[in-house]
mmCIF file of C-alpha atoms in Angstrom:
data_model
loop_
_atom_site.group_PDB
_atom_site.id
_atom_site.type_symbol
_atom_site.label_atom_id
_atom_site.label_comp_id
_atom_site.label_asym_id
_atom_site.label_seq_id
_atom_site.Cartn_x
_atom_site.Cartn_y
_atom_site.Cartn_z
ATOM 1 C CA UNK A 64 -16.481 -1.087 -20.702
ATOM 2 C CA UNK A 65 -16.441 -4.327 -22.226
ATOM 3 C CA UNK A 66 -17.628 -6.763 -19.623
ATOM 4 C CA UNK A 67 -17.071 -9.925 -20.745
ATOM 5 C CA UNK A 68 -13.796 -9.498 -21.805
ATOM 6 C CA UNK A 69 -12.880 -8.165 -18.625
ATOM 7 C CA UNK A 70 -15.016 -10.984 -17.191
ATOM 8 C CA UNK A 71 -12.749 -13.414 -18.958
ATOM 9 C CA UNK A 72 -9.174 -11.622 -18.300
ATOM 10 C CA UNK A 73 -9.811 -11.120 -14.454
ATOM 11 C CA UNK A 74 -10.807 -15.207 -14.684
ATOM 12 C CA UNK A 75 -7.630 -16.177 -16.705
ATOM 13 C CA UNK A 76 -5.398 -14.022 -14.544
ATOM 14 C CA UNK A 77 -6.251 -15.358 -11.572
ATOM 15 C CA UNK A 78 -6.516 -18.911 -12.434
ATOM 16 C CA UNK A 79 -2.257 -18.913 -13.199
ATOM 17 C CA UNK A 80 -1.976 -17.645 -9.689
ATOM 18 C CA UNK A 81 -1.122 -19.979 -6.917
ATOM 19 C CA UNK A 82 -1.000 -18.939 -3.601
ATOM 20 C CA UNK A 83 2.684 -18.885 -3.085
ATOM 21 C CA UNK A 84 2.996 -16.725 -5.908
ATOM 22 C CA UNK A 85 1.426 -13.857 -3.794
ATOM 23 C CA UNK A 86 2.559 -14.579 0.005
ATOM 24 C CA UNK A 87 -0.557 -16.779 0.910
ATOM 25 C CA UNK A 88 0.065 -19.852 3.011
ATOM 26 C CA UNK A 89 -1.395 -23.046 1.050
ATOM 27 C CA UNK A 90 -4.768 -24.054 2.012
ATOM 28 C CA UNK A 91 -6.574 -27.140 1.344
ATOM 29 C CA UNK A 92 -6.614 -29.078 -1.549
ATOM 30 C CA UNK A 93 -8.243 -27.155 -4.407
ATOM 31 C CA UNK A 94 -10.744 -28.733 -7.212
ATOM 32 C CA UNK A 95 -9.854 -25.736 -9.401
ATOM 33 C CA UNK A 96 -6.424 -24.109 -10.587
ATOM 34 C CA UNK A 97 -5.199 -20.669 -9.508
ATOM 35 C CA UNK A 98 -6.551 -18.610 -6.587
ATOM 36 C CA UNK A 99 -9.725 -17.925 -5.339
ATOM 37 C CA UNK A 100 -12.210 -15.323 -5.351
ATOM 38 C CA UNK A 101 -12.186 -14.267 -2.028
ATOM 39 C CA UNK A 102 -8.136 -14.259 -2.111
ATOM 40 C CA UNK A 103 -8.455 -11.414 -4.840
ATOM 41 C CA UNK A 104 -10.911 -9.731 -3.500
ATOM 42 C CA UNK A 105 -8.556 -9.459 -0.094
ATOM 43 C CA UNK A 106 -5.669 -8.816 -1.736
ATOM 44 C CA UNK A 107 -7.054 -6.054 -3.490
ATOM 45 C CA UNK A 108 -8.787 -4.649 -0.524
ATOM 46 C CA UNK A 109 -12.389 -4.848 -1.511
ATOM 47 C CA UNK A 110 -15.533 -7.103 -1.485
ATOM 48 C CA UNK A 111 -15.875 -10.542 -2.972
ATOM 49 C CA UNK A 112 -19.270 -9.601 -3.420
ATOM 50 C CA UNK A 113 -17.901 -7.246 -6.239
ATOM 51 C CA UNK A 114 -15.534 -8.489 -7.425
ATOM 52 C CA UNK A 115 -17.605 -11.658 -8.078
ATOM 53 C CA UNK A 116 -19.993 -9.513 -9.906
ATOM 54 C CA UNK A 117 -17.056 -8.352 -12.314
ATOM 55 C CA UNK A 118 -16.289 -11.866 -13.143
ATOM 56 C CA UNK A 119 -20.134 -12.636 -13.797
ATOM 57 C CA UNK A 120 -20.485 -9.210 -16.503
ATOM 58 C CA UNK A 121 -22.896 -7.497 -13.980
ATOM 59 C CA UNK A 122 -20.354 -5.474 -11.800
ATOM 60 C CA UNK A 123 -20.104 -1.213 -12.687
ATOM 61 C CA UNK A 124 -17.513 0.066 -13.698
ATOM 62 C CA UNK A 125 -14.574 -0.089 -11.404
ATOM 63 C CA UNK A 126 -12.897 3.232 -9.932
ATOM 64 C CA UNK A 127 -9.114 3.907 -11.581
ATOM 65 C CA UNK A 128 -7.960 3.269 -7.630
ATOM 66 C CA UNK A 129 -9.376 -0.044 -7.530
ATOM 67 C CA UNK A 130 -8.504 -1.024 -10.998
ATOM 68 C CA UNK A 131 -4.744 -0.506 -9.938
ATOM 69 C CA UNK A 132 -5.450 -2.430 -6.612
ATOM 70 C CA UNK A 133 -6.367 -5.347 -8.775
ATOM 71 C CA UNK A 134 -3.705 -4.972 -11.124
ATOM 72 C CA UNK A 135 -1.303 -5.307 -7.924
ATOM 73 C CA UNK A 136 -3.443 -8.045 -6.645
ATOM 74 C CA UNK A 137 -2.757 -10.309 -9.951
ATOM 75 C CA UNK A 138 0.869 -9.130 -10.516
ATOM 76 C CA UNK A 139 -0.019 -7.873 -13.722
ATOM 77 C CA UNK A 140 2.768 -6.548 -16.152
ATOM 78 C CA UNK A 141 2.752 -2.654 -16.963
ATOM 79 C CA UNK A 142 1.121 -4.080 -20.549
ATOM 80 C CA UNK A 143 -1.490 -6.288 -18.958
ATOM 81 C CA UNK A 144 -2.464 -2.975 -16.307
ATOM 82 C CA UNK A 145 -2.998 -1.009 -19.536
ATOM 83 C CA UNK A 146 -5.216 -3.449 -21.028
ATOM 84 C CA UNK A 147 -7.005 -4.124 -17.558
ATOM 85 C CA UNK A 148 -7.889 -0.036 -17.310
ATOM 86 C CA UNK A 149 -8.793 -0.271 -21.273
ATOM 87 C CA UNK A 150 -11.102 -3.196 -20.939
ATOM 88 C CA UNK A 151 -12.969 -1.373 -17.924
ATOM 89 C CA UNK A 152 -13.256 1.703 -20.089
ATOM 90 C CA UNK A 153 -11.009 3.875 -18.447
ATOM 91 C CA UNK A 154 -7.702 5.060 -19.281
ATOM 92 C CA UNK A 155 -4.316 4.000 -17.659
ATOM 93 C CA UNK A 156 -2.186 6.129 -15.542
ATOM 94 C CA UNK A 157 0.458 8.036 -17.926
ATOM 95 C CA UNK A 158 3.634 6.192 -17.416
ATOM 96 C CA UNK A 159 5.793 9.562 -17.075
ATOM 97 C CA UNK A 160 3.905 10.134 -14.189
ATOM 98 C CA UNK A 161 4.942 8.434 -10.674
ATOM 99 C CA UNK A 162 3.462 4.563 -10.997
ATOM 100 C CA UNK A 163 1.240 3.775 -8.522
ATOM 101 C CA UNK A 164 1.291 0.056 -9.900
ATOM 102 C CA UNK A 165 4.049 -2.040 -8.575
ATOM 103 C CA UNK A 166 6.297 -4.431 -10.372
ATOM 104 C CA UNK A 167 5.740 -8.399 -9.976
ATOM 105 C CA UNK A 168 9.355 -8.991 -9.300
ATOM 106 C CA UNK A 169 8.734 -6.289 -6.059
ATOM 107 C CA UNK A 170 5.615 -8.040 -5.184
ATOM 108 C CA UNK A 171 6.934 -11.005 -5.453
ATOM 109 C CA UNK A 172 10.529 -9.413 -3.054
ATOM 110 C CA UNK A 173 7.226 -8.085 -0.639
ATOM 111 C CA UNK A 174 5.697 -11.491 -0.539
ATOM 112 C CA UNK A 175 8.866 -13.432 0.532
ATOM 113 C CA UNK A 176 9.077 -11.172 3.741
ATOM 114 C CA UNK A 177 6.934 -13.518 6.063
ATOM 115 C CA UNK A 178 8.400 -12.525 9.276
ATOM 116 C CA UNK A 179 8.946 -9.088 9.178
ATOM 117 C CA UNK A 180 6.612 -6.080 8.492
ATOM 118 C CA UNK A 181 7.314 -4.530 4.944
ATOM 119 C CA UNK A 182 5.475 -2.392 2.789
ATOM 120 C CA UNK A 183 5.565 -0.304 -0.709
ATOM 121 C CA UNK A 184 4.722 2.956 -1.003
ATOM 122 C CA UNK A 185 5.423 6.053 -3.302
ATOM 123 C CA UNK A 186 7.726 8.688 -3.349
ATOM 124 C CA UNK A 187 4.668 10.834 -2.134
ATOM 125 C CA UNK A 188 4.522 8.469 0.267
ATOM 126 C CA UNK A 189 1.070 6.487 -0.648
ATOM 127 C CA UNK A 190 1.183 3.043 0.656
ATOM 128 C CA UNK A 191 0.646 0.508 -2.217
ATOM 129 C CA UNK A 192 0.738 -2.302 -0.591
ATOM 130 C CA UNK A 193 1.705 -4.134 2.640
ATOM 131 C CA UNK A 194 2.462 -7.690 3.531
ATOM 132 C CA UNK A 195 0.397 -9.265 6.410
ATOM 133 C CA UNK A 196 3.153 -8.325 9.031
ATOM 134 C CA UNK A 197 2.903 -4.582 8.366
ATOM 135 C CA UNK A 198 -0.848 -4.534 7.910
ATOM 136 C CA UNK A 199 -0.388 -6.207 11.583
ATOM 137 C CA UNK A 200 2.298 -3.197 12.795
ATOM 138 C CA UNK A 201 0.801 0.108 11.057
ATOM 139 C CA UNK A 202 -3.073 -0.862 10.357
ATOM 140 C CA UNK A 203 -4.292 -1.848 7.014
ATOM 141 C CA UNK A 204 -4.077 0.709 4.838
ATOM 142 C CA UNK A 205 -5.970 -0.754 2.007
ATOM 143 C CA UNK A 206 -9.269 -0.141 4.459
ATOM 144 C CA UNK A 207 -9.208 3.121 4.067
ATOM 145 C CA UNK A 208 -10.290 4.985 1.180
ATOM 146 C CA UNK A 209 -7.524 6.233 -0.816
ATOM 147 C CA UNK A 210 -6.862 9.926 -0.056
ATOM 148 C CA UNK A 211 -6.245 8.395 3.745
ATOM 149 C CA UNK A 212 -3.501 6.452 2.299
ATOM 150 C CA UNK A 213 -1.118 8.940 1.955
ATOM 151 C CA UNK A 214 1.420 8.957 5.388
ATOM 152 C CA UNK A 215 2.049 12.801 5.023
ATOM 153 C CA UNK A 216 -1.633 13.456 4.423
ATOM 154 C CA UNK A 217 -2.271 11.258 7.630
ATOM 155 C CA UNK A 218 0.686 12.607 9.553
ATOM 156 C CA UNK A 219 -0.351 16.123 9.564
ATOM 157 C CA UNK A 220 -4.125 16.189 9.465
ATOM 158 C CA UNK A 221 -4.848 12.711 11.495
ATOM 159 C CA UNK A 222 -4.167 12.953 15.251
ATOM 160 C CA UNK A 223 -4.821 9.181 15.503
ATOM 161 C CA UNK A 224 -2.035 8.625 12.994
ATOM 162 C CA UNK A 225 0.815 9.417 15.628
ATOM 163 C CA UNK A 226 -0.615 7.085 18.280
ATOM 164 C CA UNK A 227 2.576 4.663 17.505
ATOM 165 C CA UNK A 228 5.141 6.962 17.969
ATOM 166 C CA UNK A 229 6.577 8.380 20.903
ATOM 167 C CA UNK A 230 5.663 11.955 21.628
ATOM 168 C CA UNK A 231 9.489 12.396 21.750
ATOM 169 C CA UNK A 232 10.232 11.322 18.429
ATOM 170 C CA UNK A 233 7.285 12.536 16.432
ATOM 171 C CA UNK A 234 8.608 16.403 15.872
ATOM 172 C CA UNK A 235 11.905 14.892 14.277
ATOM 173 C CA UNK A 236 9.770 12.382 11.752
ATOM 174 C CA UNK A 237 7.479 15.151 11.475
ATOM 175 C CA UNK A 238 10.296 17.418 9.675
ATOM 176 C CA UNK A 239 11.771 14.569 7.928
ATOM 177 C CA UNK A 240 8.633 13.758 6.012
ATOM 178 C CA UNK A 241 8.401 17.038 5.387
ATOM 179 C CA UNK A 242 11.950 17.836 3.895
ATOM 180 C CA UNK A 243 11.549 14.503 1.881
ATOM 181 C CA UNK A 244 8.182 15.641 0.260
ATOM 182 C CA UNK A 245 10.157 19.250 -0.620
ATOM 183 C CA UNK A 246 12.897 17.117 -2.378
ATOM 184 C CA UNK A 247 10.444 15.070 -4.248
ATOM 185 C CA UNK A 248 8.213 18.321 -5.678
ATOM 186 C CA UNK A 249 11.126 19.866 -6.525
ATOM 187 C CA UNK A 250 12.575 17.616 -8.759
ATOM 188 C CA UNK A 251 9.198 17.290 -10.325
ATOM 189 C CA UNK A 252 8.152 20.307 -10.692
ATOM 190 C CA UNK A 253 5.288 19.809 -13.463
ATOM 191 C CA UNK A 254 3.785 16.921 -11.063
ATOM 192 C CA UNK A 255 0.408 18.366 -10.001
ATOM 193 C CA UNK A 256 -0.403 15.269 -7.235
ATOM 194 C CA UNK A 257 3.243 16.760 -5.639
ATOM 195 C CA UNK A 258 1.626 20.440 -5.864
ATOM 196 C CA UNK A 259 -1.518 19.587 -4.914
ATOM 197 C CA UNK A 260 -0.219 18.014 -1.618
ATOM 198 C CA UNK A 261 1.889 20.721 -0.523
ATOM 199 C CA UNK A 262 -1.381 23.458 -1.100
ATOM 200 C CA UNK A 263 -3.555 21.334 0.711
ATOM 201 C CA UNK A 264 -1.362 20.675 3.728
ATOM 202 C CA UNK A 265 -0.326 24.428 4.247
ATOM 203 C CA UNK A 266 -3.643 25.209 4.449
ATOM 204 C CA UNK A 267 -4.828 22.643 6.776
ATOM 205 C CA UNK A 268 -1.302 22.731 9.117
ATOM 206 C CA UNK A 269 0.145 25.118 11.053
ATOM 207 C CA UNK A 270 2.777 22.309 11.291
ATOM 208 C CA UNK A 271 3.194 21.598 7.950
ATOM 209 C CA UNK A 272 3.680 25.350 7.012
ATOM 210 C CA UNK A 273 6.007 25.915 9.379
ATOM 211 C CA UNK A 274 8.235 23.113 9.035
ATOM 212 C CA UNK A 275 8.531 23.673 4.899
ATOM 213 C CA UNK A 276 8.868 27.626 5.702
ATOM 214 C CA UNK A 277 12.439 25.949 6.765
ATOM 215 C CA UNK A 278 13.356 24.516 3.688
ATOM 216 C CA UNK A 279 15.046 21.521 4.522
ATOM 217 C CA UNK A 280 15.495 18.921 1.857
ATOM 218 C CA UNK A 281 16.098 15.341 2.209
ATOM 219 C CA UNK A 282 14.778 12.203 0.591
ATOM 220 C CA UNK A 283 14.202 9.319 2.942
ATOM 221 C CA UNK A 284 16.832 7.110 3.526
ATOM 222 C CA UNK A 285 17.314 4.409 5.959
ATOM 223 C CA UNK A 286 16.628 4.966 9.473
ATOM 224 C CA UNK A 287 15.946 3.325 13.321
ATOM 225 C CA UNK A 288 12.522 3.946 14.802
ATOM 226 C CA UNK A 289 10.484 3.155 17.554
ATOM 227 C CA UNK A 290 6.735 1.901 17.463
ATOM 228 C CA UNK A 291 4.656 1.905 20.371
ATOM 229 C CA UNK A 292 2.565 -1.094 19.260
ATOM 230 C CA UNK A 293 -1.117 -1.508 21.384
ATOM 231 C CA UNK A 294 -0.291 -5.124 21.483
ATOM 232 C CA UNK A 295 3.069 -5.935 22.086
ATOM 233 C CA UNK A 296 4.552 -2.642 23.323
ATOM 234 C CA UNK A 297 7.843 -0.503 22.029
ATOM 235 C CA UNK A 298 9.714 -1.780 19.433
ATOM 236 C CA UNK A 299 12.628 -0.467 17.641
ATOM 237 C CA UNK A 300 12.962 -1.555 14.173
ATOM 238 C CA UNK A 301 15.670 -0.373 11.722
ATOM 239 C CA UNK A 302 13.919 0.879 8.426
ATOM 240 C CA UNK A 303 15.790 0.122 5.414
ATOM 241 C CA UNK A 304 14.217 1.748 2.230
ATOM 242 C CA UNK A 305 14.957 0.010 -0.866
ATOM 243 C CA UNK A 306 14.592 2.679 -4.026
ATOM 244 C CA UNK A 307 13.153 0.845 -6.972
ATOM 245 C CA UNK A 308 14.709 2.201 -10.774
ATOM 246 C CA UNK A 309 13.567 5.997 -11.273
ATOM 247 C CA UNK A 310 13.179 6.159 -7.735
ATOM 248 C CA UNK A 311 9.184 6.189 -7.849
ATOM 249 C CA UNK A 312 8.542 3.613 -5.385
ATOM 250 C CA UNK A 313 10.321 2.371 -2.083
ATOM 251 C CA UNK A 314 10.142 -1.144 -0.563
ATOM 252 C CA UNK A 315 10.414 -0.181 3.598
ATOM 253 C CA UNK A 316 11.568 -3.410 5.362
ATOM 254 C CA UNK A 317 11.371 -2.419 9.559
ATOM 255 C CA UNK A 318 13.658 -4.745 11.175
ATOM 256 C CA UNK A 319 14.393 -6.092 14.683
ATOM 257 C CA UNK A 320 18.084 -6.310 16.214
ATOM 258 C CA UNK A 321 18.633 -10.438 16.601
ATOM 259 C CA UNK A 322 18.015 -11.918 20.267
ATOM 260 C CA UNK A 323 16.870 -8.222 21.084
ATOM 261 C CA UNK A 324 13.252 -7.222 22.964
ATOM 262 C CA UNK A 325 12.153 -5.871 20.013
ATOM 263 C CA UNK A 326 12.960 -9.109 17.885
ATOM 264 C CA UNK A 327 10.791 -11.469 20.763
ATOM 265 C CA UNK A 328 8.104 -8.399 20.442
ATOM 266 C CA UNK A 329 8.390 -8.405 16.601
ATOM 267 C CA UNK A 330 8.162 -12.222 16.569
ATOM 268 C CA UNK A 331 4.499 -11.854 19.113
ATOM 269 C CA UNK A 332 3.752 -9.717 16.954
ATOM 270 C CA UNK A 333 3.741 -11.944 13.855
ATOM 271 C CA UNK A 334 1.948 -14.719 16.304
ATOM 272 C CA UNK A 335 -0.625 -12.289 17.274
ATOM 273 C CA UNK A 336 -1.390 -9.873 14.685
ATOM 274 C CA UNK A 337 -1.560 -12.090 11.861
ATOM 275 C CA UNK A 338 -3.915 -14.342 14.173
ATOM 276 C CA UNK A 339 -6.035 -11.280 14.318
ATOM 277 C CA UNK A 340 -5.601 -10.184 10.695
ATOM 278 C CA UNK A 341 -6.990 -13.506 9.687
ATOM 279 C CA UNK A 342 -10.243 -12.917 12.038
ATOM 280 C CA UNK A 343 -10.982 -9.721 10.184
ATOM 281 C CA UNK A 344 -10.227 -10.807 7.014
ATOM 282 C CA UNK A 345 -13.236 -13.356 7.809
ATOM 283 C CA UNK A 346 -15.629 -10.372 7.742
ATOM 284 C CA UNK A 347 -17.162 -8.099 5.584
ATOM 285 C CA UNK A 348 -14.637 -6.028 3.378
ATOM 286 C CA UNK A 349 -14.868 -2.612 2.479
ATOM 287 C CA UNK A 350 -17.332 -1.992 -1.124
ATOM 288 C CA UNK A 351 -16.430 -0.247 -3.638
ATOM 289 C CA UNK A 352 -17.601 2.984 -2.805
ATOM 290 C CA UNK A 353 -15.421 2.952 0.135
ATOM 291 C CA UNK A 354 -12.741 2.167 -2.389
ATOM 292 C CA UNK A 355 -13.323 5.829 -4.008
#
């Protein structure tokens, strides 16, 4: 690990930053260029305290999970995520795996979406990253550590992670995440994370193994569903899903019918959620050992 190297990239890469380059609503007048501290350390989903102790050459070494968190939080290139892993000593993801680092130009698609919830996640369905509004509709995923991520994982081993959906709806999405993760491991057969997932989940769900006994297949595509949100009540969004080149990643923008309930919900929503977002951004954020 070569600290002050890293020290100096993390510094120069965030100092060419502004916050409309990543979805942040200007502040007050700054004395020094680029973004702050604090706004990496929140877009990345961990502790200013650490990450100011990167940028000062006293910080460990940072996990591989939080090193691509970064990497997302400064819209680094594919090139400039290699050299961030190398510099920290560890060594980047293989690129003929499934990416979990996503593109600037998608980050910078993501960021643009102010007003309605929308969110990145991979074909194994791990959520990269999420704009405010979809932290505000699902939860923030980037609190939790990083198997927990994973919305089949969740589905069918977290009760708590159906308490949005209607108990009439749930066995339908239920199957359908299961028939897309069937498509996805087949077609990549020597992918051990897709193996790995199916293995663990027929041996912790009854569910699980019965719905892929079935052997339906079908990647996600577009769809309507309904939320029940703890805050503003049902909503039913249409969920486009927009499948970036090689199909590893998927940009999910949930949607609201104009002058419909659900678009004067979605719209408290954005009033309300983001007001609380921005009170628990104000506390303490998860360390890196929560990070994994």
């Amino acid at each position: 690990m070569d600290r002050a190297a890293l020290a100096d990239f993390l510094r120069r890469s965030r100092e060419r930053l502004n916050t409309a380059d990543v979805g942040l609503p200007d502040g007050a007048r700054r004395r020094t260029p680029g973004l702050r501290r604090e706004e990496v350390a929140g877009l990345a989903g961990m502790s200013v305290d650490y990450y100011t102790r990167l940028e000062q050459q006293r910080g460990p070494r940072p996990s591989p999970q939080l090193l691509a968190a970064l990497a997302r939080a400064l819209r680094l290139s594919d090139d400039e995520r290699d050299h961030l892993f190398h510099l920290s000593g560890q060594q980047p993801p293989q690129h003929h795996h499934v990416a979990d680092h996503v593109r600037p130009g998608l980050l910078l698609v993501l960021d643009r979406l102010w007003d309605t919830p929308a969110q990145v996640i991979s074909d194994l369905c791990d959520v990269l990253v999420q704009n405010p509004m979809a932290r505000a509709l699902w939860g923030d995923a980037s609190s939790r550590p990083p198997g927990e991520r994973n919305l089949l994982r969740r589905w069918f081993t977290d009760p708590a992670a159906r308490a949005l959906i209607p108990a009439e709806d749930q066995e339908r999405l239920g199957r359908s995440h299961v028939a897309h993760l069937r498509a996805v491991a087949t077609a990549r057969p020597e992918d051990r994370r897709a193996e790995r997932l199916v293995t663990e989940l027929l041996a912790q769900s009854p569910e699980f193994a019965e719905y892929w006994a079935e052997h339906d297949v079908a990647q996600r595509r577009s769809d309507v569903k309904r939320i029940l949100h703890p805050v503003v009540g049902l909503l039913e969004l249409s969920c486009e899903v927009l499948v970036t080149d090689g199909g590893g990643q998927r940009l999910l923008v949930f949607t609201a019918e104009p002058g419909s309930v659900s678009a004067e919900r979605l719209e408290l929503l954005r009033v309300v959620g983001l007001q609380d977002l921005s009170a628990r951004d104000s506390g303490v954020r998860p360390t890196e050992t929560r990070q994994g």
